[in-house]
Amino acid sequence: MSTLAIKNATVVTATDTFKADLLIEGEKIQSIAECGDLKADKTIDADGCYVFPGGIDAHTHLDLPFMGTFSSDDFETGTLAALHGGTTSIIDFAFQTQGKSLQEGLRAWHEKARGRAAADYAFHMVVTDFNPGSREEIRGLVEKEGVTSFKTFMAYKGALMIDDRQMIGLMNEVKKWGGLVTVHAENGDLADSLIQANRQAGNTAPRFHALSRPEIVEAEATGRAIDIAYSGGHPLYVVHMTCEGALNRVRDALRRNQKVLVETCVQYLLLDDSVYDRPDFEGAKWVMSPPIRKKKDQEALWNGIDQGLVHVVATDHCPFCLSQKEAGRNDFSKIPNGAPGIENRMELMYSEGVVKGRISLNRFVELNCTAPAKIFGLSPDKGTIAVGSDADLVIFDPRVEHTLSAKTHHMRCDYSSYEGWKVQGRVRTVLLRGTVAIDQGRALVGKGFGRYLPRKPFSGAETI
Ligand SMILES: [Zn+2]
């Protein structure tokens, strides 16, 4: 097996920062040694750079059929963009179609990804129709397919939403086999009634999307999901939390010693709702659910990270081109929900988080790499730098400043959520399972290099 050495690295894990030489043999990290005269077939000098574990984006939607169209990145373009940004594994969502089986949904997503993905990938299973048939399928998904997390939508009525009774049934079944239930927490009925009221009043602009999904829509559903999980003694993972009100429901749950895991996304940490006031339908770029919140919510989320209430930072990458967003030019409720971000997460979190002193280097690694790996059963192969782990590594140059733009990004989307943002630090080289996947902005792997990652069950004892 050929060997590769990364020399003079400043290795960063969720707990430690230290200088070392790394020896990679095949796909794995073979040894971590003091800097010295390590010999290998090939050598990369990482002097002056950090070496992080490959990022894990626990929330992406590639090739997703949604609101009459498809998200504009497929598994090839989306995972290549992820690699460019230092994300080596993603967990995407396989959707059940209401009236059909979970297995059919999972098969459809395997077909989308197989032979196309350039980065490694896994699937959460979205349960949109929990019935005696789907109940029967849960065990097989956990034990045979390596799908150990299940997502429910409390919003998108008539399409994805399930009612509380179904959610209770799902939590009970999933618990039996060691899976984890995750929830999109927005009160679908409340959002729907506000959407209809705005449409009837002739309010058509993108900002009415945000005004139809105010903080209470999310806070109420978050609290309800948490209470339902509590009543059954279940752990719960809340996806894309955006606001102070929802975070306070988590605080309440912790006071009664409940386990609630929280994910937020980069956009909710960095953007505020003034994006919806931009002229000429530009606000449509940030139409997503939940919507971008207020400045006070950004602060609440950063504080939540600081206090250990928020465990994971993901992207909810679900891009649509401007021509697709046009579907809602005269009606905000028809704007496809979602935005690009898969490529920008690591660099933005470093620049806005670490450089600005909001999080430490180690916390940066924990939020973006280690915590998602541990929570979702990918550890210790993924999410850390350790002997025997996959050699998924990001050589990151903190000295380089650059500007984010749709002109230079690799996502198949004709706008950037962060157009013109100056970012300190840049992904220089990315390794996926010991192979150099990206070097200085050039992709050296392509379509089909990514591998499906069956995941381990949720232990319940995994503390982050
Ligand atoms: Zn999502």
PDB file of C-alpha atoms in Angstrom, residues 200-376:
ATOM      1  CA  GLN A 200     -55.494  37.197   0.630  1.00  0.00           C
ATOM      2  CA  ALA A 201     -54.270  40.636   1.677  1.00  0.00           C
ATOM      3  CA  GLY A 202     -52.304  40.835  -1.569  1.00  0.00           C
ATOM      4  CA  ASN A 203     -48.943  40.588   0.157  1.00  0.00           C
ATOM      5  CA  THR A 204     -46.845  38.862  -2.485  1.00  0.00           C
ATOM      6  CA  ALA A 205     -43.217  39.926  -1.883  1.00  0.00           C
ATOM      7  CA  PRO A 206     -40.522  37.560  -0.529  1.00  0.00           C
ATOM      8  CA  ARG A 207     -40.475  39.231   2.877  1.00  0.00           C
ATOM      9  CA  PHE A 208     -43.984  37.910   3.530  1.00  0.00           C
ATOM     10  CA  HIS A 209     -42.453  34.437   3.538  1.00  0.00           C
ATOM     11  CA  ALA A 210     -40.541  35.399   6.683  1.00  0.00           C
ATOM     12  CA  LEU A 211     -43.516  37.277   8.139  1.00  0.00           C
ATOM     13  CA  SER A 212     -45.673  34.162   7.684  1.00  0.00           C
ATOM     14  CA  ARG A 213     -43.235  32.064   9.705  1.00  0.00           C
ATOM     15  CA  PRO A 214     -42.460  34.202  12.766  1.00  0.00           C
ATOM     16  CA  GLU A 215     -40.401  32.996  15.692  1.00  0.00           C
ATOM     17  CA  ILE A 216     -43.399  31.602  17.576  1.00  0.00           C
ATOM     18  CA  VAL A 217     -44.133  29.172  14.688  1.00  0.00           C
ATOM     19  CA  GLU A 218     -40.780  27.539  15.355  1.00  0.00           C
ATOM     20  CA  ALA A 219     -40.689  27.962  19.124  1.00  0.00           C
ATOM     21  CA  GLU A 220     -44.098  26.331  19.600  1.00  0.00           C
ATOM     22  CA  ALA A 221     -43.256  23.309  17.449  1.00  0.00           C
ATOM     23  CA  THR A 222     -39.835  22.934  19.040  1.00  0.00           C
ATOM     24  CA  GLY A 223     -41.404  22.916  22.483  1.00  0.00           C
ATOM     25  CA  ARG A 224     -44.067  20.442  21.393  1.00  0.00           C
ATOM     26  CA  ALA A 225     -41.569  18.036  19.842  1.00  0.00           C
ATOM     27  CA  ILE A 226     -39.415  18.268  22.958  1.00  0.00           C
ATOM     28  CA  ASP A 227     -42.411  17.605  25.219  1.00  0.00           C
ATOM     29  CA  ILE A 228     -43.511  14.629  23.152  1.00  0.00           C
ATOM     30  CA  ALA A 229     -39.979  13.193  23.243  1.00  0.00           C
ATOM     31  CA  TYR A 230     -39.842  13.787  26.995  1.00  0.00           C
ATOM     32  CA  SER A 231     -43.096  11.956  27.614  1.00  0.00           C
ATOM     33  CA  GLY A 232     -41.656   8.844  25.999  1.00  0.00           C
ATOM     34  CA  GLY A 233     -38.152   9.187  27.434  1.00  0.00           C
ATOM     35  CA  HIS A 234     -36.626   9.690  23.973  1.00  0.00           C
ATOM     36  CA  PRO A 235     -33.624  11.714  22.906  1.00  0.00           C
ATOM     37  CA  LEU A 236     -34.384  14.275  20.205  1.00  0.00           C
ATOM     38  CA  TYR A 237     -32.344  16.068  17.560  1.00  0.00           C
ATOM     39  CA  VAL A 238     -33.768  19.374  16.334  1.00  0.00           C
ATOM     40  CA  VAL A 239     -32.572  20.342  12.848  1.00  0.00           C
ATOM     41  CA  HIS A 240     -31.817  23.886  11.713  1.00  0.00           C
ATOM     42  CA  MET A 241     -32.727  25.817  14.847  1.00  0.00           C
ATOM     43  CA  THR A 242     -32.835  29.533  14.128  1.00  0.00           C
ATOM     44  CA  CYS A 243     -34.148  31.536  17.058  1.00  0.00           C
ATOM     45  CA  GLU A 244     -34.037  32.515  20.686  1.00  0.00           C
ATOM     46  CA  GLY A 245     -37.581  31.304  21.363  1.00  0.00           C
ATOM     47  CA  ALA A 246     -36.762  27.768  20.226  1.00  0.00           C
ATOM     48  CA  LEU A 247     -33.492  27.755  22.119  1.00  0.00           C
ATOM     49  CA  ASN A 248     -35.328  28.722  25.285  1.00  0.00           C
ATOM     50  CA  ARG A 249     -37.514  25.619  24.901  1.00  0.00           C
ATOM     51  CA  VAL A 250     -34.292  23.613  24.917  1.00  0.00           C
ATOM     52  CA  ARG A 251     -33.170  25.434  28.070  1.00  0.00           C
ATOM     53  CA  ASP A 252     -36.441  24.444  29.752  1.00  0.00           C
ATOM     54  CA  ALA A 253     -35.916  20.823  28.709  1.00  0.00           C
ATOM     55  CA  LEU A 254     -32.429  20.737  30.179  1.00  0.00           C
ATOM     56  CA  ARG A 255     -33.801  21.823  33.538  1.00  0.00           C
ATOM     57  CA  ARG A 256     -35.700  18.548  33.690  1.00  0.00           C
ATOM     58  CA  ASN A 257     -32.604  16.628  32.544  1.00  0.00           C
ATOM     59  CA  GLN A 258     -33.769  15.826  29.034  1.00  0.00           C
ATOM     60  CA  LYS A 259     -31.380  15.051  26.183  1.00  0.00           C
ATOM     61  CA  VAL A 260     -31.964  17.438  23.297  1.00  0.00           C
ATOM     62  CA  LEU A 261     -29.414  17.763  20.513  1.00  0.00           C
ATOM     63  CA  VAL A 262     -29.488  20.942  18.477  1.00  0.00           C
ATOM     64  CA  GLU A 263     -28.301  21.761  14.990  1.00  0.00           C
ATOM     65  CA  THR A 264     -28.122  25.225  13.541  1.00  0.00           C
ATOM     66  CA  CYS A 265     -26.941  26.331  10.104  1.00  0.00           C
ATOM     67  CA  VAL A 266     -24.333  28.864   9.040  1.00  0.00           C
ATOM     68  CA  GLN A 267     -26.896  31.226   7.500  1.00  0.00           C
ATOM     69  CA  TYR A 268     -28.788  31.574  10.776  1.00  0.00           C
ATOM     70  CA  LEU A 269     -25.571  32.520  12.566  1.00  0.00           C
ATOM     71  CA  LEU A 270     -24.436  35.049   9.983  1.00  0.00           C
ATOM     72  CA  LEU A 271     -27.422  36.646   8.238  1.00  0.00           C
ATOM     73  CA  ASP A 272     -30.339  38.690   9.531  1.00  0.00           C
ATOM     74  CA  ASP A 273     -33.795  39.377   8.150  1.00  0.00           C
ATOM     75  CA  SER A 274     -32.757  42.627   6.461  1.00  0.00           C
ATOM     76  CA  VAL A 275     -32.002  40.339   3.452  1.00  0.00           C
ATOM     77  CA  TYR A 276     -35.755  40.272   2.820  1.00  0.00           C
ATOM     78  CA  ASP A 277     -35.880  44.045   2.450  1.00  0.00           C
ATOM     79  CA  ARG A 278     -33.628  44.046  -0.591  1.00  0.00           C
ATOM     80  CA  PRO A 279     -35.242  45.443  -3.745  1.00  0.00           C
ATOM     81  CA  ASP A 280     -36.291  43.673  -6.938  1.00  0.00           C
ATOM     82  CA  PHE A 281     -37.263  40.256  -5.629  1.00  0.00           C
ATOM     83  CA  GLU A 282     -33.701  39.763  -4.377  1.00  0.00           C
ATOM     84  CA  GLY A 283     -35.052  38.570  -1.032  1.00  0.00           C
ATOM     85  CA  ALA A 284     -36.148  35.373  -2.816  1.00  0.00           C
ATOM     86  CA  LYS A 285     -32.533  34.189  -2.612  1.00  0.00           C
ATOM     87  CA  TRP A 286     -32.957  33.686   1.131  1.00  0.00           C
ATOM     88  CA  VAL A 287     -36.449  32.240   1.094  1.00  0.00           C
ATOM     89  CA  MET A 288     -36.012  29.103   3.188  1.00  0.00           C
ATOM     90  CA  SER A 289     -37.818  27.517   6.108  1.00  0.00           C
ATOM     91  CA  PRO A 290     -37.399  28.486   8.828  1.00  0.00           C
ATOM     92  CA  PRO A 291     -36.539  31.947   7.512  1.00  0.00           C
ATOM     93  CA  ILE A 292     -33.515  34.089   8.351  1.00  0.00           C
ATOM     94  CA  ARG A 293     -34.180  35.723  11.744  1.00  0.00           C
ATOM     95  CA  LYS A 294     -33.272  38.878  13.594  1.00  0.00           C
ATOM     96  CA  LYS A 295     -29.907  40.008  14.912  1.00  0.00           C
ATOM     97  CA  LYS A 296     -30.931  39.094  18.460  1.00  0.00           C
ATOM     98  CA  ASP A 297     -31.483  35.505  17.289  1.00  0.00           C
ATOM     99  CA  GLN A 298     -27.998  35.336  15.759  1.00  0.00           C
ATOM    100  CA  GLU A 299     -26.618  36.411  19.108  1.00  0.00           C
ATOM    101  CA  ALA A 300     -28.773  33.846  20.910  1.00  0.00           C
ATOM    102  CA  LEU A 301     -27.436  31.075  18.649  1.00  0.00           C
ATOM    103  CA  TRP A 302     -23.788  32.060  19.167  1.00  0.00           C
ATOM    104  CA  ASN A 303     -24.470  32.128  22.893  1.00  0.00           C
ATOM    105  CA  GLY A 304     -26.166  28.737  22.572  1.00  0.00           C
ATOM    106  CA  ILE A 305     -22.983  27.416  20.993  1.00  0.00           C
ATOM    107  CA  ASP A 306     -20.938  28.940  23.785  1.00  0.00           C
ATOM    108  CA  GLN A 307     -23.177  27.383  26.415  1.00  0.00           C
ATOM    109  CA  GLY A 308     -23.081  23.937  24.817  1.00  0.00           C
ATOM    110  CA  LEU A 309     -26.774  24.018  23.856  1.00  0.00           C
ATOM    111  CA  VAL A 310     -26.052  23.905  20.126  1.00  0.00           C
ATOM    112  CA  HIS A 311     -24.057  20.864  19.050  1.00  0.00           C
ATOM    113  CA  VAL A 312     -23.839  20.864  15.258  1.00  0.00           C
ATOM    114  CA  VAL A 313     -23.474  23.439  12.492  1.00  0.00           C
ATOM    115  CA  ALA A 314     -24.798  22.272   9.110  1.00  0.00           C
ATOM    116  CA  THR A 315     -26.018  24.081   5.987  1.00  0.00           C
ATOM    117  CA  ASP A 316     -29.439  22.750   4.895  1.00  0.00           C
ATOM    118  CA  HIS A 317     -27.888  23.216   1.435  1.00  0.00           C
ATOM    119  CA  CYS A 318     -30.866  23.220  -0.934  1.00  0.00           C
ATOM    120  CA  PRO A 319     -30.005  25.496  -3.857  1.00  0.00           C
ATOM    121  CA  PHE A 320     -32.331  26.814  -6.524  1.00  0.00           C
ATOM    122  CA  CYS A 321     -31.235  28.998  -9.407  1.00  0.00           C
ATOM    123  CA  LEU A 322     -32.789  32.444  -9.855  1.00  0.00           C
ATOM    124  CA  SER A 323     -34.890  31.174 -12.748  1.00  0.00           C
ATOM    125  CA  GLN A 324     -36.376  28.603 -10.364  1.00  0.00           C
ATOM    126  CA  LYS A 325     -36.997  31.230  -7.689  1.00  0.00           C
ATOM    127  CA  GLU A 326     -38.954  33.186 -10.351  1.00  0.00           C
ATOM    128  CA  ALA A 327     -41.846  30.752  -9.880  1.00  0.00           C
ATOM    129  CA  GLY A 328     -42.800  32.895  -6.911  1.00  0.00           C
ATOM    130  CA  ARG A 329     -42.306  36.326  -8.476  1.00  0.00           C
ATOM    131  CA  ASN A 330     -45.971  37.138  -7.866  1.00  0.00           C
ATOM    132  CA  ASP A 331     -46.575  34.901  -4.870  1.00  0.00           C
ATOM    133  CA  PHE A 332     -43.980  34.350  -2.118  1.00  0.00           C
ATOM    134  CA  SER A 333     -45.542  31.000  -1.232  1.00  0.00           C
ATOM    135  CA  LYS A 334     -44.458  29.596  -4.611  1.00  0.00           C
ATOM    136  CA  ILE A 335     -40.760  30.484  -4.215  1.00  0.00           C
ATOM    137  CA  PRO A 336     -38.841  27.203  -3.848  1.00  0.00           C
ATOM    138  CA  ASN A 337     -37.515  27.107  -0.270  1.00  0.00           C
ATOM    139  CA  GLY A 338     -33.768  26.767   0.066  1.00  0.00           C
ATOM    140  CA  ALA A 339     -30.368  28.296  -0.577  1.00  0.00           C
ATOM    141  CA  PRO A 340     -26.806  27.237  -1.423  1.00  0.00           C
ATOM    142  CA  GLY A 341     -24.115  26.880   1.277  1.00  0.00           C
ATOM    143  CA  ILE A 342     -22.469  23.448   1.246  1.00  0.00           C
ATOM    144  CA  GLU A 343     -19.161  24.896  -0.020  1.00  0.00           C
ATOM    145  CA  ASN A 344     -18.976  27.851   2.371  1.00  0.00           C
ATOM    146  CA  ARG A 345     -19.585  26.366   5.814  1.00  0.00           C
ATOM    147  CA  MET A 346     -16.052  25.563   6.960  1.00  0.00           C
ATOM    148  CA  GLU A 347     -14.465  28.769   5.699  1.00  0.00           C
ATOM    149  CA  LEU A 348     -17.259  30.966   7.063  1.00  0.00           C
ATOM    150  CA  MET A 349     -17.250  29.282  10.459  1.00  0.00           C
ATOM    151  CA  TYR A 350     -13.494  29.705  10.659  1.00  0.00           C
ATOM    152  CA  SER A 351     -13.536  33.320   9.518  1.00  0.00           C
ATOM    153  CA  GLU A 352     -16.631  34.504  11.383  1.00  0.00           C
ATOM    154  CA  GLY A 353     -16.321  32.136  14.335  1.00  0.00           C
ATOM    155  CA  VAL A 354     -12.663  31.484  15.110  1.00  0.00           C
ATOM    156  CA  VAL A 355     -11.054  34.653  13.729  1.00  0.00           C
ATOM    157  CA  LYS A 356     -13.677  36.854  15.388  1.00  0.00           C
ATOM    158  CA  GLY A 357     -13.126  35.113  18.704  1.00  0.00           C
ATOM    159  CA  ARG A 358     -16.601  33.605  19.033  1.00  0.00           C
ATOM    160  CA  ILE A 359     -15.416  29.967  19.115  1.00  0.00           C
ATOM    161  CA  SER A 360     -12.097  28.238  19.673  1.00  0.00           C
ATOM    162  CA  LEU A 361     -10.328  26.232  16.995  1.00  0.00           C
ATOM    163  CA  ASN A 362     -11.253  23.034  18.805  1.00  0.00           C
ATOM    164  CA  ARG A 363     -14.902  24.006  19.101  1.00  0.00           C
ATOM    165  CA  PHE A 364     -14.848  24.797  15.379  1.00  0.00           C
ATOM    166  CA  VAL A 365     -13.773  21.205  14.709  1.00  0.00           C
ATOM    167  CA  GLU A 366     -16.296  19.832  17.155  1.00  0.00           C
ATOM    168  CA  LEU A 367     -19.265  21.675  15.610  1.00  0.00           C
ATOM    169  CA  ASN A 368     -18.382  20.988  11.985  1.00  0.00           C
ATOM    170  CA  CYS A 369     -16.754  17.559  12.109  1.00  0.00           C
ATOM    171  CA  THR A 370     -16.682  15.603  15.349  1.00  0.00           C
ATOM    172  CA  ALA A 371     -20.152  16.153  16.826  1.00  0.00           C
ATOM    173  CA  PRO A 372     -22.050  15.223  13.642  1.00  0.00           C
ATOM    174  CA  ALA A 373     -19.873  12.100  13.295  1.00  0.00           C
ATOM    175  CA  LYS A 374     -20.540  11.014  16.867  1.00  0.00           C
ATOM    176  CA  ILE A 375     -24.251  11.806  16.933  1.00  0.00           C
ATOM    177  CA  PHE A 376     -24.943  10.117  13.608  1.00  0.00           C
TER     178      PHE A 376
END
